[in-house]
């Protein structure tokens, strides 16, 4: 089972900030900004490439959850960045789809090193 599925099942600890039937959100273990949250579907979807028509509502829901978390953490107005890494060139390390929510400071231009 993957790391994020273990978090969903409560077999690995996480600092959870949001949870419902379909989605979970928790603090990234190695934050790249003052606020760095990972928002994941509870369903094990490996990469963005594995999304199907049936996931449309789920993905829309995830963005509404992201918006809600940004409001609750007080970064909605100052601003934030949402990103998804896909496969090797995208820098994906955990093969369970996740959305990074980053904020809490000016993030500057998006740099691809
Ligand atoms: P990615 O490179 O997009 O696959 O990002 C994976 C992210 O998961 C990285 O930012 C890691 O710091 C984070 N991460 C890995 N293991 C854990 C964990 N057990 N709890 C929280 N975040 C994690
Ligand atoms: Zn998984």
PDB file of C-alpha atoms and ligand atoms in Angstrom:
ATOM      1  CA  UNK A   1       0.000   0.000   0.000  1.00  0.00           C
ATOM      2  CA  UNK A   2       1.314   3.505  -0.787  1.00  0.00           C
ATOM      3  CA  UNK A   3       2.267   6.075   1.857  1.00  0.00           C
ATOM      4  CA  UNK A   4      -0.808   8.234   1.276  1.00  0.00           C
ATOM      5  CA  UNK A   5      -3.187   5.243   1.360  1.00  0.00           C
ATOM      6  CA  UNK A   6      -1.639   4.411   4.743  1.00  0.00           C
ATOM      7  CA  UNK A   7      -2.392   7.953   5.927  1.00  0.00           C
ATOM      8  CA  UNK A   8      -5.988   7.600   4.671  1.00  0.00           C
ATOM      9  CA  UNK A   9      -6.333   4.351   6.640  1.00  0.00           C
ATOM     10  CA  UNK A  10      -4.799   5.910   9.764  1.00  0.00           C
ATOM     11  CA  UNK A  11      -1.809   3.553   9.617  1.00  0.00           C
ATOM     12  CA  UNK A  12       0.628   6.469   9.305  1.00  0.00           C
ATOM     13  CA  UNK A  13       0.319   9.716  11.265  1.00  0.00           C
ATOM     14  CA  UNK A  14      -0.406  13.032   9.575  1.00  0.00           C
ATOM     15  CA  UNK A  15      -1.361  16.535  10.652  1.00  0.00           C
ATOM     16  CA  UNK A  16      -4.807  16.461   9.079  1.00  0.00           C
ATOM     17  CA  UNK A  17      -6.488  19.803   8.343  1.00  0.00           C
ATOM     18  CA  UNK A  18      -9.500  18.505   6.415  1.00  0.00           C
ATOM     19  CA  UNK A  19     -11.274  15.231   5.807  1.00  0.00           C
ATOM     20  CA  UNK A  20     -14.509  14.100   4.240  1.00  0.00           C
ATOM     21  CA  UNK A  21     -15.803  10.966   2.536  1.00  0.00           C
ATOM     22  CA  UNK A  22     -13.705  11.426  -0.596  1.00  0.00           C
ATOM     23  CA  UNK A  23     -10.835  13.766   0.260  1.00  0.00           C
ATOM     24  CA  UNK A  24      -8.135  14.266   2.869  1.00  0.00           C
ATOM     25  CA  UNK A  25      -5.730  17.172   3.427  1.00  0.00           C
ATOM     26  CA  UNK A  26      -2.680  17.269   5.681  1.00  0.00           C
ATOM     27  CA  UNK A  27       0.550  19.174   6.220  1.00  0.00           C
ATOM     28  CA  UNK A  28       3.476  18.208   4.005  1.00  0.00           C
ATOM     29  CA  UNK A  29       6.202  16.532   6.062  1.00  0.00           C
ATOM     30  CA  UNK A  30       8.885  18.638   4.342  1.00  0.00           C
ATOM     31  CA  UNK A  31       7.246  22.031   3.800  1.00  0.00           C
ATOM     32  CA  UNK A  32       8.517  24.214   0.965  1.00  0.00           C
ATOM     33  CA  UNK A  33       6.638  27.309   2.208  1.00  0.00           C
ATOM     34  CA  UNK A  34       5.216  28.511   5.554  1.00  0.00           C
ATOM     35  CA  UNK A  35       1.970  26.799   4.544  1.00  0.00           C
ATOM     36  CA  UNK A  36       2.310  23.572   2.552  1.00  0.00           C
ATOM     37  CA  UNK A  37      -0.724  21.313   2.507  1.00  0.00           C
ATOM     38  CA  UNK A  38      -1.292  18.191   0.431  1.00  0.00           C
ATOM     39  CA  UNK A  39      -4.838  17.558  -0.717  1.00  0.00           C
ATOM     40  CA  UNK A  40      -5.511  14.012  -1.890  1.00  0.00           C
ATOM     41  CA  UNK A  41      -8.414  11.891  -3.075  1.00  0.00           C
ATOM     42  CA  UNK A  42      -8.924   8.934  -0.728  1.00  0.00           C
ATOM     43  CA  UNK A  43      -9.130   6.752  -3.823  1.00  0.00           C
ATOM     44  CA  UNK A  44      -5.703   5.546  -4.929  1.00  0.00           C
ATOM     45  CA  UNK A  45      -5.229   7.284  -8.285  1.00  0.00           C
ATOM     46  CA  UNK A  46      -1.550   7.041  -9.221  1.00  0.00           C
ATOM     47  CA  UNK A  47      -0.988  10.084 -11.393  1.00  0.00           C
ATOM     48  CA  UNK A  48      -2.847  12.852 -13.167  1.00  0.00           C
ATOM     49  CA  UNK A  49      -2.582  10.634 -16.279  1.00  0.00           C
ATOM     50  CA  UNK A  50      -4.909   8.138 -14.617  1.00  0.00           C
ATOM     51  CA  UNK A  51      -7.832  10.550 -14.308  1.00  0.00           C
ATOM     52  CA  UNK A  52     -10.996   9.458 -16.099  1.00  0.00           C
ATOM     53  CA  UNK A  53     -14.369  10.974 -16.895  1.00  0.00           C
ATOM     54  CA  UNK A  54     -15.751   9.436 -13.698  1.00  0.00           C
ATOM     55  CA  UNK A  55     -13.349  11.574 -11.641  1.00  0.00           C
ATOM     56  CA  UNK A  56     -14.675  14.925 -12.916  1.00  0.00           C
ATOM     57  CA  UNK A  57     -16.809  15.636  -9.864  1.00  0.00           C
ATOM     58  CA  UNK A  58     -14.040  14.520  -7.496  1.00  0.00           C
ATOM     59  CA  UNK A  59     -11.535  16.922  -9.062  1.00  0.00           C
ATOM     60  CA  UNK A  60     -14.010  19.800  -8.918  1.00  0.00           C
ATOM     61  CA  UNK A  61     -14.634  18.947  -5.271  1.00  0.00           C
ATOM     62  CA  UNK A  62     -10.893  18.910  -4.539  1.00  0.00           C
ATOM     63  CA  UNK A  63     -10.546  22.474  -5.849  1.00  0.00           C
ATOM     64  CA  UNK A  64     -13.421  23.642  -3.643  1.00  0.00           C
ATOM     65  CA  UNK A  65     -11.702  21.952  -0.676  1.00  0.00           C
ATOM     66  CA  UNK A  66      -8.447  23.729  -1.565  1.00  0.00           C
ATOM     67  CA  UNK A  67     -10.274  27.060  -1.633  1.00  0.00           C
ATOM     68  CA  UNK A  68     -11.861  26.357   1.749  1.00  0.00           C
ATOM     69  CA  UNK A  69      -8.537  25.385   3.350  1.00  0.00           C
ATOM     70  CA  UNK A  70      -6.870  28.515   1.934  1.00  0.00           C
ATOM     71  CA  UNK A  71      -9.619  30.611   3.529  1.00  0.00           C
ATOM     72  CA  UNK A  72      -9.344  28.801   6.861  1.00  0.00           C
ATOM     73  CA  UNK A  73      -5.565  29.135   6.970  1.00  0.00           C
ATOM     74  CA  UNK A  74      -5.827  32.840   6.136  1.00  0.00           C
ATOM     75  CA  UNK A  75      -4.018  32.859   2.798  1.00  0.00           C
ATOM     76  CA  UNK A  76      -6.976  33.253   0.439  1.00  0.00           C
ATOM     77  CA  UNK A  77      -6.487  37.001   0.083  1.00  0.00           C
ATOM     78  CA  UNK A  78      -2.687  37.145   0.257  1.00  0.00           C
ATOM     79  CA  UNK A  79      -2.567  34.356  -2.318  1.00  0.00           C
ATOM     80  CA  UNK A  80      -1.271  30.873  -2.850  1.00  0.00           C
ATOM     81  CA  UNK A  81      -0.151  28.342  -5.450  1.00  0.00           C
ATOM     82  CA  UNK A  82      -1.646  24.958  -6.316  1.00  0.00           C
ATOM     83  CA  UNK A  83       0.385  22.412  -8.209  1.00  0.00           C
ATOM     84  CA  UNK A  84       0.471  18.793  -9.263  1.00  0.00           C
ATOM     85  CA  UNK A  85       3.627  16.921 -10.234  1.00  0.00           C
ATOM     86  CA  UNK A  86       3.155  14.136 -12.772  1.00  0.00           C
ATOM     87  CA  UNK A  87       5.592  11.297 -13.354  1.00  0.00           C
ATOM     88  CA  UNK A  88       9.395  11.507 -13.489  1.00  0.00           C
ATOM     89  CA  UNK A  89       9.923  14.771 -15.357  1.00  0.00           C
ATOM     90  CA  UNK A  90       7.230  16.419 -13.250  1.00  0.00           C
ATOM     91  CA  UNK A  91       9.163  15.450 -10.118  1.00  0.00           C
ATOM     92  CA  UNK A  92       6.486  13.149  -8.714  1.00  0.00           C
ATOM     93  CA  UNK A  93       7.793  11.193  -5.729  1.00  0.00           C
ATOM     94  CA  UNK A  94       4.614   9.724  -4.280  1.00  0.00           C
ATOM     95  CA  UNK A  95       2.490   7.893  -6.810  1.00  0.00           C
ATOM     96  CA  UNK A  96      -0.884   8.766  -5.311  1.00  0.00           C
ATOM     97  CA  UNK A  97      -2.389  11.880  -6.896  1.00  0.00           C
ATOM     98  CA  UNK A  98      -1.989  14.943  -4.689  1.00  0.00           C
ATOM     99  CA  UNK A  99      -2.407  18.689  -4.982  1.00  0.00           C
ATOM    100  CA  UNK A 100       0.180  20.884  -3.277  1.00  0.00           C
ATOM    101  CA  UNK A 101      -1.273  24.039  -1.674  1.00  0.00           C
ATOM    102  CA  UNK A 102       1.548  26.491  -0.975  1.00  0.00           C
ATOM    103  CA  UNK A 103       1.424  29.943   0.584  1.00  0.00           C
ATOM    104  CA  UNK A 104       2.166  32.149   3.555  1.00  0.00           C
ATOM    105  CA  UNK A 105       4.844  34.222   1.799  1.00  0.00           C
ATOM    106  CA  UNK A 106       5.372  35.732  -1.653  1.00  0.00           C
ATOM    107  CA  UNK A 107       6.261  32.657  -3.705  1.00  0.00           C
ATOM    108  CA  UNK A 108       7.773  34.636  -6.584  1.00  0.00           C
ATOM    109  CA  UNK A 109       7.749  33.472 -10.172  1.00  0.00           C
ATOM    110  CA  UNK A 110       7.402  29.768 -10.809  1.00  0.00           C
ATOM    111  CA  UNK A 111      10.912  28.476 -11.411  1.00  0.00           C
ATOM    112  CA  UNK A 112      11.688  25.151 -13.072  1.00  0.00           C
ATOM    113  CA  UNK A 113      15.219  24.171 -12.129  1.00  0.00           C
TER     114      UNK A 113
HETATM  115  P1  LIG B   1       5.597  14.940  -5.103  1.00  0.00           P
HETATM  116  O1  LIG B   1       7.033  15.224  -5.415  1.00  0.00           O
HETATM  117  O2  LIG B   1       4.660  15.863  -5.834  1.00  0.00           O
HETATM  118  O3  LIG B   1       5.250  13.482  -5.292  1.00  0.00           O
HETATM  119  O4  LIG B   1       5.397  15.328  -3.597  1.00  0.00           O
HETATM  120  C1  LIG B   1       5.384  14.401  -2.565  1.00  0.00           C
HETATM  121  C2  LIG B   1       5.310  15.206  -1.301  1.00  0.00           C
HETATM  122  O5  LIG B   1       4.894  14.352  -0.258  1.00  0.00           O
HETATM  123  C3  LIG B   1       6.621  15.850  -0.883  1.00  0.00           C
HETATM  124  O6  LIG B   1       6.445  17.250  -0.761  1.00  0.00           O
HETATM  125  C4  LIG B   1       6.927  15.170   0.460  1.00  0.00           C
HETATM  126  O7  LIG B   1       7.529  16.050   1.380  1.00  0.00           O
HETATM  127  C5  LIG B   1       5.546  14.753   0.919  1.00  0.00           C
HETATM  128  N1  LIG B   1       5.488  13.614   1.814  1.00  0.00           N
HETATM  129  C6  LIG B   1       6.139  12.412   1.696  1.00  0.00           C
HETATM  130  N2  LIG B   1       5.803  11.582   2.695  1.00  0.00           N
HETATM  131  C7  LIG B   1       4.922  12.269   3.477  1.00  0.00           C
HETATM  132  C8  LIG B   1       4.223  11.954   4.688  1.00  0.00           C
HETATM  133  N3  LIG B   1       4.333  10.762   5.288  1.00  0.00           N
HETATM  134  N4  LIG B   1       3.417  12.907   5.218  1.00  0.00           N
HETATM  135  C9  LIG B   1       3.287  14.104   4.620  1.00  0.00           C
HETATM  136  N5  LIG B   1       3.908  14.462   3.487  1.00  0.00           N
HETATM  137  C10 LIG B   1       4.718  13.557   2.924  1.00  0.00           C
HETATM  138 ZN1  LIG B   2      -2.359   5.363  -2.508  1.00  0.00          ZN
END
